Amino acid sequence: MSEAAGSPIDPLDGPAFALGGRIVTMDDKKHVVDDGVVYVKGGSIAVVQEAAEPAPTGFEDVHVLATKGTIYPGLIDLHDHLSYNALQLWDVPKRYTNRDQWAKGDTYRKLITGPMKVLAHTPKYVPAIVRYVECKCLLGGTTTSQGIALSSYAGIQRFYKGVVRNVEQTDEPDLPEAGTHIADVEAKDHEKFLKRLNSVDCLLLHLSEGTDDAAREHFLALQAPSGQWAVTGSLAGIHCVALQKKDFDVLAKAEAAMVWSPLSNLLLYGQTADVTEARKAGVLTALGPDWSPSGSKNLLGELKVARLVDSLDGGGLTDYEVLSLATRNPAKILGWDKSLGSIEAGKRADLLVVAGTEGDGHAHLFTRGEQDVELVVVNGVPRYGASTVMRRLLGEAAAHAEAGSAGGGRARLLYLVQPTGDSVVGGLTLKEATELLADGLKRLPDLAKDMVEHPTVDPDATFLVLDHEEDDDGWDVRPHLPGPGGRPTATLDGTAERSTPLQDLLVPLTLDPLTVADDDHFVDALAKQQNLPKEVADHVPDLF
């Protein structure tokens, strides 16, 4: 275990500071403070008020930093396979109708699971992956995501704990931990799966990912022959593309939730979940980009896709409601809504500041890209932002920050120093991680050969647990209970298609850039995806 095990993401002893700007609180009353100040102390929001009001008690000597921007709650990502976010967008070769079709075969192995398996099991690259993908979250304004699972060859498993919150391990009573995996026996047994649901506050699981009857059977299998549904308020079904109106009624009655990943669904299946019907039924919904191979680079991009898709479908979500998908809604699904999800006194200081104050406050974020991210604060600690802003907030600690940029040549600083941080990454800088990971992707065939000829035997070596390879370690990311016909609803019997040795299959790859602003190919590649509906593809250049 890491020396940080049992510790929160950061102690609640961060510096006192004050940020001035337009504040989009995302509170129940949809309150926007056009010219306000957020006062922060000890990792928490102390006061939110109009700029014209006198400084609150204890902040008389604190200088208000004028951001000249718009301040939002930090974004909460409820669906992401972070370890894969070093990989570039996949040119999806055909339209699929359910997950079991694309998640196997040599094409998929060559570009996605094969490269990650090699890097994940080559110990020198593990810290680089972890550092890179976590920074990718920060640069897009994400302050909470699903975690990265680590394991040793001695069989000790744990979650990585870094500067971005991990929903699976918090070590804080105010932030109950969510589950994202179920044991194989629970995945196959209705009674045991229901027992697991009743034992947790939130269980995030893939559900009905696809468009055909086989995909929907994953949901129908949650109903036992007795008629009892293994659906409770702790279930958050990811994707739910195949669900129909009556299925959403079942979720709503049980107060279960849904996590929507529109771009990934469109790229793989040509359609996405019926968010309009989910909304009518009253199903609480959050958002997640899924992963870089078939989704957005970050939650900021996915928000813009979600808004576009809903508008084209005539769903009628307001800008406030779309923003809620990445702020207040996921906080409520996790049971964190008393601590996160909005900018209110007493809540944790997870903040995102973007440039400009034009137009409506709730709509403004959809006009911004990663190059417009001026500041990201997690638990009251400035972690990423414009160089001048970061230096003002960090003071002497800025000497330990790392210089960088976010497209357009604008100077940025990353502050990754963390006393409670995980030792697997330690002092690795983003620059070092980028160089190491880019080198590893170029050497994939040689690394695959070396992995076979010289397997690691060090029991203390750390590797990544790849959560997109089901049953790899006896744990699943979705239930596959017997369907109405009595057969298991999920099989990945692709053995014949997986026979090519990795060292003969893999080719050198290019590291996926951290942001769209740094990626000269992303927009064109996305717009040309064959499964993306034309009305969506036509708007891709406008989104990014």
Coordinates of C-alpha atoms in Angstrom, one line a residue:
M1 CA 0.0 0.0 0.0
S2 CA 1.0 3.6 -0.5
E3 CA 2.1 5.6 2.4
A4 CA -0.8 7.9 1.5
A5 CA -3.4 5.1 2.1
G6 CA -6.0 6.2 4.6
S7 CA -5.4 9.9 3.9
P8 CA -7.9 12.3 2.1
I9 CA -6.9 13.9 -1.2
D10 CA -5.5 16.9 0.6
P11 CA -5.7 18.0 4.2
L12 CA -8.3 20.7 4.8
D13 CA -5.6 23.2 5.6
G14 CA -5.1 25.0 2.3
P15 CA -4.3 28.7 2.1
A16 CA -6.8 31.6 2.5
F17 CA -7.6 33.4 -0.8
A18 CA -10.3 35.2 -2.6
L19 CA -11.3 35.0 -6.3
G20 CA -13.3 37.7 -8.0
G21 CA -15.4 37.2 -11.1
R22 CA -18.7 36.1 -12.3
I23 CA -19.8 33.2 -10.1
V24 CA -22.1 30.5 -11.6
T25 CA -23.0 28.8 -8.3
M26 CA -25.1 25.9 -9.7
D27 CA -27.2 26.1 -6.5
D28 CA -30.9 25.1 -6.3
K29 CA -32.0 28.6 -7.2
K30 CA -29.7 28.8 -10.3
H31 CA -28.0 31.9 -8.7
V32 CA -25.4 33.7 -10.7
V33 CA -23.4 36.5 -9.1
D34 CA -22.4 38.8 -12.0
D35 CA -19.6 40.5 -10.0
G36 CA -18.8 38.5 -6.9
V37 CA -16.1 37.0 -4.8
V38 CA -15.5 33.4 -3.6
Y39 CA -13.6 33.4 -0.3
V40 CA -11.7 30.1 0.4
K41 CA -10.0 28.9 3.5
G42 CA -8.9 25.5 4.8
G43 CA -9.9 23.8 1.6
S44 CA -13.5 25.0 1.8
I45 CA -15.7 27.8 0.6
A46 CA -16.1 30.3 3.4
V47 CA -18.3 32.9 1.8
V48 CA -19.8 33.7 -1.6
Q49 CA -20.9 37.4 -2.0
E50 CA -21.2 40.4 -4.1
A51 CA -17.9 42.2 -4.8
A52 CA -19.2 45.5 -3.4
E53 CA -19.7 44.0 0.1
P54 CA -16.9 44.4 2.7
A55 CA -14.6 41.4 3.2
P56 CA -16.0 38.9 5.7
T57 CA -14.4 38.3 9.1
G58 CA -11.0 36.7 8.8
F59 CA -10.4 37.9 5.3
E60 CA -9.8 41.6 5.9
D61 CA -6.1 41.3 4.9
V62 CA -6.7 38.9 1.9
H63 CA -6.4 40.5 -1.5
V64 CA -9.1 39.6 -3.9
L65 CA -7.6 38.2 -7.1
A66 CA -9.6 39.5 -10.0
T67 CA -9.9 36.6 -12.5
K68 CA -11.8 38.6 -15.1
G69 CA -13.5 35.3 -15.8
T70 CA -16.4 33.1 -14.9
I71 CA -16.1 30.7 -11.9
Y72 CA -17.9 27.3 -11.9
P73 CA -17.8 24.3 -9.6
G74 CA -15.1 21.8 -10.5
L75 CA -16.4 19.2 -13.1
I76 CA -17.3 15.7 -11.8
D77 CA -16.7 12.9 -14.3
L78 CA -18.7 9.8 -13.5
H79 CA -17.5 7.6 -16.4
D80 CA -14.0 7.4 -17.7
H81 CA -11.5 4.6 -18.3
L82 CA -8.6 6.9 -17.4
S83 CA -5.7 4.5 -18.1
Y84 CA -6.6 4.5 -21.8
N85 CA -6.6 8.2 -22.2
A86 CA -3.1 8.2 -23.5
L87 CA -4.5 6.7 -26.8
Q88 CA -5.7 8.7 -29.8
L89 CA -9.2 8.7 -31.2
W90 CA -10.0 5.4 -32.9
D91 CA -11.2 5.4 -36.4
V92 CA -14.2 3.1 -35.6
P93 CA -14.4 0.7 -38.6
K94 CA -18.1 -0.1 -38.6
R95 CA -21.3 0.5 -36.8
Y96 CA -21.9 -1.9 -33.9
T97 CA -25.2 -2.8 -32.2
N98 CA -23.8 -3.8 -28.8
R99 CA -20.6 -3.7 -26.8
D100 CA -19.8 -7.4 -27.2
Q101 CA -19.1 -6.9 -30.9
W102 CA -16.4 -4.3 -30.8
A103 CA -14.6 -5.3 -27.6
K104 CA -12.8 -8.1 -29.2
G105 CA -10.7 -9.0 -32.2
D106 CA -7.3 -8.0 -33.6
T107 CA -8.3 -4.5 -34.8
Y108 CA -9.3 -3.5 -31.3
R109 CA -6.4 -5.3 -29.7
K110 CA -3.9 -3.6 -32.1
L111 CA -4.9 -0.1 -31.3
I112 CA -6.4 -0.2 -27.8
T113 CA -6.2 -3.1 -25.4
G114 CA -2.9 -4.4 -26.8
P115 CA -0.9 -1.2 -26.4
M116 CA -2.3 -0.6 -23.0
K117 CA -1.7 -4.1 -21.8
V118 CA 2.0 -3.8 -22.8
L119 CA 2.5 -0.4 -21.2
A120 CA 0.4 -1.3 -18.1
H121 CA 2.6 -4.4 -17.5
T122 CA 5.9 -2.7 -18.1
P123 CA 6.6 -1.1 -14.7
K124 CA 8.7 1.9 -15.9
Y125 CA 5.7 3.2 -17.9
V126 CA 3.0 2.9 -15.2
P127 CA 3.9 6.2 -13.3
A128 CA 4.0 8.0 -16.7
I129 CA 0.5 6.9 -17.6
V130 CA -0.9 7.8 -14.3
R131 CA 0.6 11.3 -14.2
Y132 CA -0.3 12.0 -17.9
V133 CA -4.0 11.0 -17.7
E134 CA -4.5 12.8 -14.4
C135 CA -3.1 16.0 -15.8
K136 CA -5.3 15.5 -18.9
C137 CA -8.3 15.7 -16.5
L138 CA -7.0 18.9 -14.8
L139 CA -6.4 20.7 -18.1
G140 CA -10.1 20.3 -18.9
G141 CA -11.4 21.4 -15.5
T142 CA -12.2 18.0 -14.1
T143 CA -11.6 17.8 -10.4
T144 CA -13.3 14.4 -9.7
S145 CA -13.2 11.2 -11.8
Q146 CA -13.2 7.5 -11.5
G147 CA -9.9 6.2 -10.2
I148 CA -7.0 4.2 -11.6
A149 CA -6.6 0.7 -10.2
L150 CA -3.1 -0.5 -9.4
S151 CA -1.8 -3.9 -8.5
S152 CA 1.5 -5.6 -7.6
Y153 CA 2.7 -9.0 -8.8
A154 CA 2.2 -10.0 -5.2
G155 CA -1.5 -9.6 -5.8
I156 CA -2.0 -6.5 -3.7
Q157 CA -4.6 -4.2 -5.3
R158 CA -5.4 -0.6 -4.5
F159 CA -6.6 2.6 -6.1
Y160 CA -4.3 5.4 -7.1
K161 CA -4.7 8.6 -5.1
G162 CA -3.6 11.8 -6.8
V163 CA -4.5 15.4 -7.1
V164 CA -7.9 14.7 -8.8
R165 CA -10.6 13.2 -6.6
N166 CA -11.2 9.5 -7.0
V167 CA -14.8 8.4 -6.4
E168 CA -13.7 4.9 -5.5
Q169 CA -11.4 5.9 -2.7
T170 CA -11.8 9.0 -0.6
D171 CA -11.1 8.0 3.0
E172 CA -13.5 10.8 4.0
P173 CA -16.9 10.2 5.7
D174 CA -18.4 13.2 4.0
L175 CA -17.6 11.7 0.6
P176 CA -18.8 8.0 0.6
E177 CA -16.9 5.8 -1.8
A178 CA -18.6 4.5 -5.0
G179 CA -18.1 1.1 -6.5
T180 CA -17.3 0.5 -10.1
H181 CA -16.6 -3.2 -10.2
I182 CA -18.5 -6.3 -9.0
A183 CA -17.1 -9.8 -8.3
D184 CA -17.7 -12.4 -11.0
V185 CA -20.1 -14.3 -8.8
E186 CA -22.2 -11.2 -8.1
A187 CA -22.3 -10.3 -11.8
K188 CA -23.9 -13.6 -12.6
D189 CA -26.2 -14.1 -9.6
H190 CA -29.4 -12.0 -9.2
E191 CA -29.6 -12.4 -5.5
K192 CA -26.0 -11.7 -4.9
F193 CA -26.0 -8.7 -7.2
L194 CA -29.0 -7.2 -5.4
K195 CA -27.2 -7.8 -2.0
R196 CA -24.2 -5.9 -3.4
L197 CA -26.4 -3.0 -4.5
N198 CA -27.9 -2.8 -1.0
S199 CA -24.5 -2.7 0.6
V200 CA -23.1 0.5 -1.2
D201 CA -24.1 4.1 -1.5
C202 CA -23.4 4.2 -5.3
L203 CA -22.5 1.5 -7.8
L204 CA -21.5 2.8 -11.2
L205 CA -21.9 0.0 -13.8
H206 CA -22.1 -0.4 -17.6
L207 CA -25.7 -1.2 -18.5
S208 CA -27.3 -1.9 -21.9
E209 CA -24.5 -0.5 -24.0
G210 CA -25.7 -0.8 -27.6
T211 CA -28.9 -0.5 -29.6
D212 CA -30.2 -4.1 -30.2
D213 CA -32.2 -6.5 -28.2
A214 CA -29.1 -8.2 -26.8
A215 CA -28.0 -4.8 -25.3
R216 CA -31.4 -4.3 -23.8
E217 CA -31.4 -7.8 -22.3
H218 CA -28.6 -6.6 -19.9
F219 CA -31.3 -4.4 -18.3
L220 CA -34.2 -6.9 -18.5
A221 CA -32.0 -9.4 -16.8
L222 CA -32.1 -7.3 -13.6
Q223 CA -35.6 -8.6 -13.1
A224 CA -35.7 -11.9 -11.4
P225 CA -38.3 -14.6 -12.4
S226 CA -40.1 -13.6 -9.2
G227 CA -40.6 -10.1 -10.7
Q228 CA -38.2 -8.5 -8.3
W229 CA -35.9 -5.9 -9.8
A230 CA -32.2 -5.7 -8.8
V231 CA -32.5 -2.0 -9.2
T232 CA -32.1 0.4 -6.2
G233 CA -31.2 4.0 -5.5
S234 CA -27.6 3.1 -5.4
L235 CA -27.4 1.9 -9.0
A236 CA -26.1 4.3 -11.6
G237 CA -26.3 2.7 -15.0
I238 CA -23.6 3.8 -17.5
H239 CA -24.7 4.3 -21.2
C240 CA -28.3 2.8 -21.1
V241 CA -28.5 3.3 -24.9
A242 CA -31.0 0.5 -25.5
L243 CA -33.4 1.5 -22.7
Q244 CA -37.0 2.3 -23.6
K245 CA -39.6 4.5 -21.8
K246 CA -40.8 1.7 -19.5
D247 CA -37.3 0.9 -18.6
F248 CA -36.6 4.4 -17.5
D249 CA -39.8 4.2 -15.4
V250 CA -38.3 1.3 -13.6
L251 CA -35.1 3.2 -12.9
A252 CA -37.0 6.3 -11.7
K253 CA -39.3 4.3 -9.4
A254 CA -36.2 2.9 -7.7
E255 CA -34.5 6.3 -7.7
A256 CA -31.7 4.8 -9.7
A257 CA -29.5 7.1 -12.0
M258 CA -28.0 7.1 -15.4
V259 CA -24.6 8.2 -16.7
W260 CA -24.6 9.5 -20.2
S261 CA -21.7 9.3 -22.7
P262 CA -23.1 10.7 -25.9
L263 CA -20.0 11.0 -28.1
S264 CA -18.7 7.5 -27.4
N265 CA -22.2 6.1 -28.0
L266 CA -22.5 7.9 -31.3
L267 CA -19.1 6.9 -32.6
L268 CA -19.7 3.2 -31.8
Y269 CA -23.4 2.8 -32.4
G270 CA -24.7 5.8 -34.3
Q271 CA -27.1 6.8 -31.5
T272 CA -27.2 7.4 -27.8
A273 CA -29.4 7.1 -24.8
D274 CA -32.9 8.6 -24.9
V275 CA -32.2 11.4 -22.5
T276 CA -35.5 13.0 -23.2
E277 CA -37.4 9.9 -22.0
A278 CA -35.1 9.6 -19.0
R279 CA -35.8 13.2 -18.1
K280 CA -39.5 12.8 -18.4
A281 CA -39.4 9.7 -16.2
G282 CA -37.4 11.7 -13.6
V283 CA -34.1 9.7 -13.9
L284 CA -31.2 11.7 -12.4
T285 CA -28.5 11.9 -15.0
A286 CA -24.8 12.7 -15.0
L287 CA -22.2 12.8 -17.8
G288 CA -18.9 11.0 -18.6
P289 CA -16.6 11.1 -21.7
D290 CA -16.0 7.3 -21.5
W291 CA -12.4 7.4 -22.8
S292 CA -10.2 9.0 -25.5
P293 CA -10.3 6.1 -28.0
S294 CA -14.0 6.7 -28.8
G295 CA -15.0 9.8 -26.8
S296 CA -14.1 13.3 -25.8
K297 CA -10.6 14.1 -24.4
N298 CA -12.2 15.4 -21.2
L299 CA -15.5 16.3 -19.6
L300 CA -15.4 19.9 -20.9
G301 CA -15.6 18.6 -24.5
E302 CA -18.3 16.1 -23.5
L303 CA -20.4 18.9 -22.1
K304 CA -20.4 20.7 -25.4
V305 CA -21.3 17.5 -27.3
A306 CA -24.2 16.8 -24.8
R307 CA -25.6 20.3 -25.3
L308 CA -25.4 19.9 -29.1
V309 CA -27.0 16.4 -29.2
D310 CA -29.8 17.4 -26.9
S311 CA -30.6 20.5 -29.0
L312 CA -30.6 18.6 -32.2
D313 CA -32.9 15.9 -30.7
G314 CA -35.2 18.6 -29.4
G315 CA -34.7 17.4 -25.9
G316 CA -35.1 20.9 -24.4
L317 CA -32.5 20.8 -21.7
T318 CA -31.6 24.3 -20.5
D319 CA -28.0 25.4 -20.2
Y320 CA -28.3 25.1 -16.4
E321 CA -29.5 21.5 -16.8
V322 CA -26.7 20.5 -19.1
L323 CA -24.1 22.0 -16.7
S324 CA -25.9 20.1 -13.9
L325 CA -24.9 16.8 -15.7
A326 CA -21.2 17.5 -14.7
T327 CA -21.7 19.3 -11.4
R328 CA -24.7 19.0 -9.0
N329 CA -26.2 15.8 -10.5
P330 CA -23.1 13.6 -10.2
A331 CA -22.5 15.0 -6.7
K332 CA -26.0 13.9 -5.8
I333 CA -25.6 10.5 -7.4
L334 CA -22.5 9.9 -5.3
G335 CA -24.1 11.3 -2.1
W336 CA -21.6 14.1 -2.1
D337 CA -24.1 16.9 -2.7
K338 CA -23.6 18.4 0.8
S339 CA -19.9 18.8 0.0
L340 CA -19.5 19.3 -3.7
G341 CA -21.4 20.1 -6.9
S342 CA -22.1 23.8 -6.4
I343 CA -20.3 27.0 -5.1
E344 CA -21.8 27.5 -1.7
A345 CA -20.5 28.4 1.7
G346 CA -19.4 25.3 3.6
K347 CA -18.7 23.2 0.6
R348 CA -15.3 22.0 -0.7
A349 CA -13.4 24.5 -2.8
D350 CA -13.3 22.6 -6.1
L351 CA -13.4 25.4 -8.7
L352 CA -13.0 25.9 -12.4
V353 CA -12.3 29.4 -13.8
V354 CA -12.6 30.1 -17.5
A355 CA -11.8 33.3 -19.4
G356 CA -14.4 35.9 -20.2
T357 CA -17.8 36.9 -18.9
E358 CA -19.7 37.2 -22.1
G359 CA -23.4 36.2 -22.5
D360 CA -25.3 34.1 -20.1
G361 CA -23.3 32.6 -17.3
H362 CA -24.7 29.1 -17.7
A363 CA -24.2 29.1 -21.4
H364 CA -20.7 30.6 -21.3
L365 CA -18.8 27.4 -20.5
F366 CA -20.0 25.8 -23.8
T367 CA -18.1 28.5 -25.7
R368 CA -14.8 27.8 -24.0
G369 CA -12.0 25.4 -24.8
E370 CA -9.1 24.1 -22.7
Q371 CA -7.0 27.1 -23.8
D372 CA -9.6 29.3 -21.9
V373 CA -9.1 27.4 -18.6
E374 CA -7.6 30.1 -16.2
L375 CA -7.6 28.1 -13.0
V376 CA -8.5 24.7 -11.5
V377 CA -8.7 24.4 -7.7
V378 CA -9.1 21.0 -5.9
N379 CA -9.8 21.0 -2.2
G380 CA -8.7 24.6 -1.9
V381 CA -5.3 23.9 -3.6
P382 CA -4.6 25.7 -6.9
R383 CA -3.5 22.9 -9.2
Y384 CA -3.5 24.3 -12.7
G385 CA -3.9 27.6 -14.4
A386 CA -2.6 30.8 -16.0
S387 CA 1.0 31.4 -14.8
T388 CA 0.2 34.9 -13.3
V389 CA -2.8 33.6 -11.4
M390 CA -1.0 30.5 -10.1
R391 CA 2.0 32.5 -8.9
R392 CA -0.2 35.0 -7.0
L393 CA -2.1 32.2 -5.3
L394 CA 0.8 29.8 -4.6
G395 CA 3.3 32.4 -3.4
E396 CA 6.7 30.8 -2.6
A397 CA 5.2 27.4 -3.4
A398 CA 5.1 28.4 -7.1
A399 CA 8.8 27.6 -7.2
H400 CA 7.7 23.9 -7.2
A401 CA 5.2 24.3 -10.0
E402 CA 5.8 23.0 -13.5
A403 CA 5.6 25.3 -16.5
G404 CA 3.5 24.4 -19.5
S405 CA 1.0 25.6 -22.0
A406 CA -2.6 24.8 -23.1
G407 CA -2.6 25.7 -26.8
G408 CA -2.1 29.1 -28.3
G409 CA 1.2 29.5 -26.5
R410 CA -0.4 30.9 -23.3
A411 CA 1.8 30.2 -20.2
R412 CA 0.4 27.8 -17.6
L413 CA 1.6 26.3 -14.4
L414 CA 0.8 22.9 -12.9
Y415 CA 1.2 22.4 -9.2
L416 CA 1.5 18.7 -8.5
V417 CA 3.1 18.8 -5.1
Q418 CA 1.0 16.7 -2.7
P419 CA 2.1 15.5 0.8
T420 CA -0.7 12.9 0.8
G421 CA 0.1 11.9 -2.8
D422 CA 0.6 8.4 -4.0
S423 CA 4.2 7.2 -4.1
V424 CA 3.7 5.4 -7.4
V425 CA 4.1 8.7 -9.2
G426 CA 6.2 10.6 -6.6
G427 CA 8.1 13.5 -8.1
L428 CA 7.4 12.7 -11.8
T429 CA 6.7 15.8 -13.8
L430 CA 4.3 16.0 -16.6
K431 CA 7.1 16.7 -19.0
E432 CA 9.0 13.6 -17.9
A433 CA 5.8 11.5 -18.1
T434 CA 5.0 12.8 -21.6
E435 CA 8.5 12.0 -22.9
L436 CA 8.5 8.6 -21.3
L437 CA 5.0 7.6 -22.5
A438 CA 5.6 8.9 -26.1
D439 CA 8.7 6.8 -26.2
G440 CA 6.9 3.7 -24.9
L441 CA 4.1 4.0 -27.5
K442 CA 6.8 4.2 -30.3
R443 CA 8.4 1.0 -29.0
L444 CA 5.3 -1.1 -28.6
P445 CA 6.4 -4.1 -30.8
D446 CA 9.7 -4.4 -28.9
L447 CA 8.1 -3.9 -25.5
A448 CA 5.5 -6.7 -26.3
K449 CA 8.3 -9.0 -27.3
D450 CA 10.3 -8.1 -24.2
M451 CA 7.2 -8.7 -22.0
V452 CA 7.0 -12.3 -23.3
E453 CA 10.7 -13.1 -23.2
H454 CA 11.6 -11.3 -20.0
P455 CA 8.5 -11.2 -17.8
T456 CA 8.7 -9.1 -14.7
V457 CA 9.1 -11.2 -11.5
D458 CA 9.6 -8.4 -9.0
P459 CA 6.8 -8.9 -6.5
D460 CA 6.9 -5.2 -5.6
A461 CA 6.5 -4.0 -9.1
T462 CA 3.3 -2.0 -9.8
F463 CA 1.1 -2.4 -12.8
L464 CA -2.2 -1.0 -14.0
V465 CA -5.4 -3.0 -13.7
L466 CA -7.2 -2.4 -17.1
D467 CA -10.8 -2.1 -16.3
H468 CA -11.9 -2.3 -19.9
E469 CA -10.9 -6.0 -20.1
E470 CA -13.7 -7.8 -18.3
D471 CA -13.0 -10.9 -16.3
D472 CA -9.3 -10.2 -16.5
D473 CA -9.0 -10.4 -12.7
G474 CA -12.4 -11.9 -11.8
W475 CA -14.1 -8.5 -11.6
D476 CA -16.7 -7.0 -14.0
V477 CA -17.8 -3.5 -14.9
R478 CA -21.3 -4.6 -15.7
P479 CA -23.8 -7.3 -14.5
H480 CA -24.4 -10.2 -16.9
L481 CA -27.2 -12.0 -15.2
P482 CA -29.2 -14.6 -17.0
G483 CA -31.6 -13.0 -19.4
P484 CA -35.3 -13.8 -20.0
G485 CA -34.2 -16.9 -22.0
G486 CA -32.0 -18.1 -19.2
R487 CA -28.7 -17.5 -21.0
P488 CA -26.0 -15.2 -19.7
T489 CA -26.4 -11.7 -21.2
A490 CA -22.7 -11.1 -21.7
T491 CA -20.0 -13.2 -23.2
L492 CA -16.7 -12.2 -24.7
D493 CA -15.9 -15.3 -26.5
G494 CA -13.4 -13.9 -29.0
T495 CA -10.6 -16.4 -28.5
A496 CA -10.2 -17.3 -32.1
E497 CA -9.9 -13.6 -33.1
R498 CA -7.3 -13.0 -30.3
S499 CA -4.8 -15.5 -31.4
T500 CA -2.2 -13.1 -33.0
P501 CA 0.7 -12.6 -30.5
L502 CA 1.0 -9.0 -29.5
Q503 CA 4.6 -8.7 -30.6
D504 CA 3.4 -9.5 -34.2
L505 CA 0.3 -7.4 -34.0
L506 CA 1.3 -4.1 -32.4
V507 CA 2.7 -1.1 -34.3
P508 CA 4.2 2.2 -33.1
L509 CA 1.6 4.7 -32.0
T510 CA 1.5 8.4 -31.2
L511 CA 0.6 9.8 -27.8
D512 CA -2.8 11.5 -27.7
P513 CA -2.3 15.2 -27.0
L514 CA -3.5 16.5 -23.7
T515 CA -6.0 18.9 -25.1
V516 CA -7.9 19.6 -28.3
A517 CA -6.1 22.9 -28.5
D518 CA -2.8 21.0 -28.8
D519 CA -4.1 18.4 -31.3
D520 CA -4.0 19.4 -35.0
H521 CA -5.9 16.3 -36.1
F522 CA -8.7 15.7 -33.5
V523 CA -11.4 18.0 -35.1
D524 CA -11.0 16.6 -38.6
A525 CA -10.7 13.0 -37.4
L526 CA -13.8 13.4 -35.3
A527 CA -15.9 15.0 -38.0
K528 CA -15.0 12.2 -40.4
Q529 CA -16.1 9.3 -38.1
Q530 CA -18.5 7.2 -40.2
N531 CA -21.0 6.5 -37.4
L532 CA -21.3 10.1 -36.3
P533 CA -24.7 11.5 -37.5
K534 CA -24.2 14.1 -40.2
E535 CA -26.0 16.8 -38.2
V536 CA -23.6 16.3 -35.3
A537 CA -20.5 16.0 -37.6
D538 CA -21.4 19.3 -39.3
H539 CA -21.1 21.1 -35.9
V540 CA -17.9 19.5 -34.8
P541 CA -15.7 22.5 -36.0
D542 CA -18.0 24.9 -34.1
L543 CA -17.8 22.9 -30.9
F544 CA -14.0 22.8 -30.7

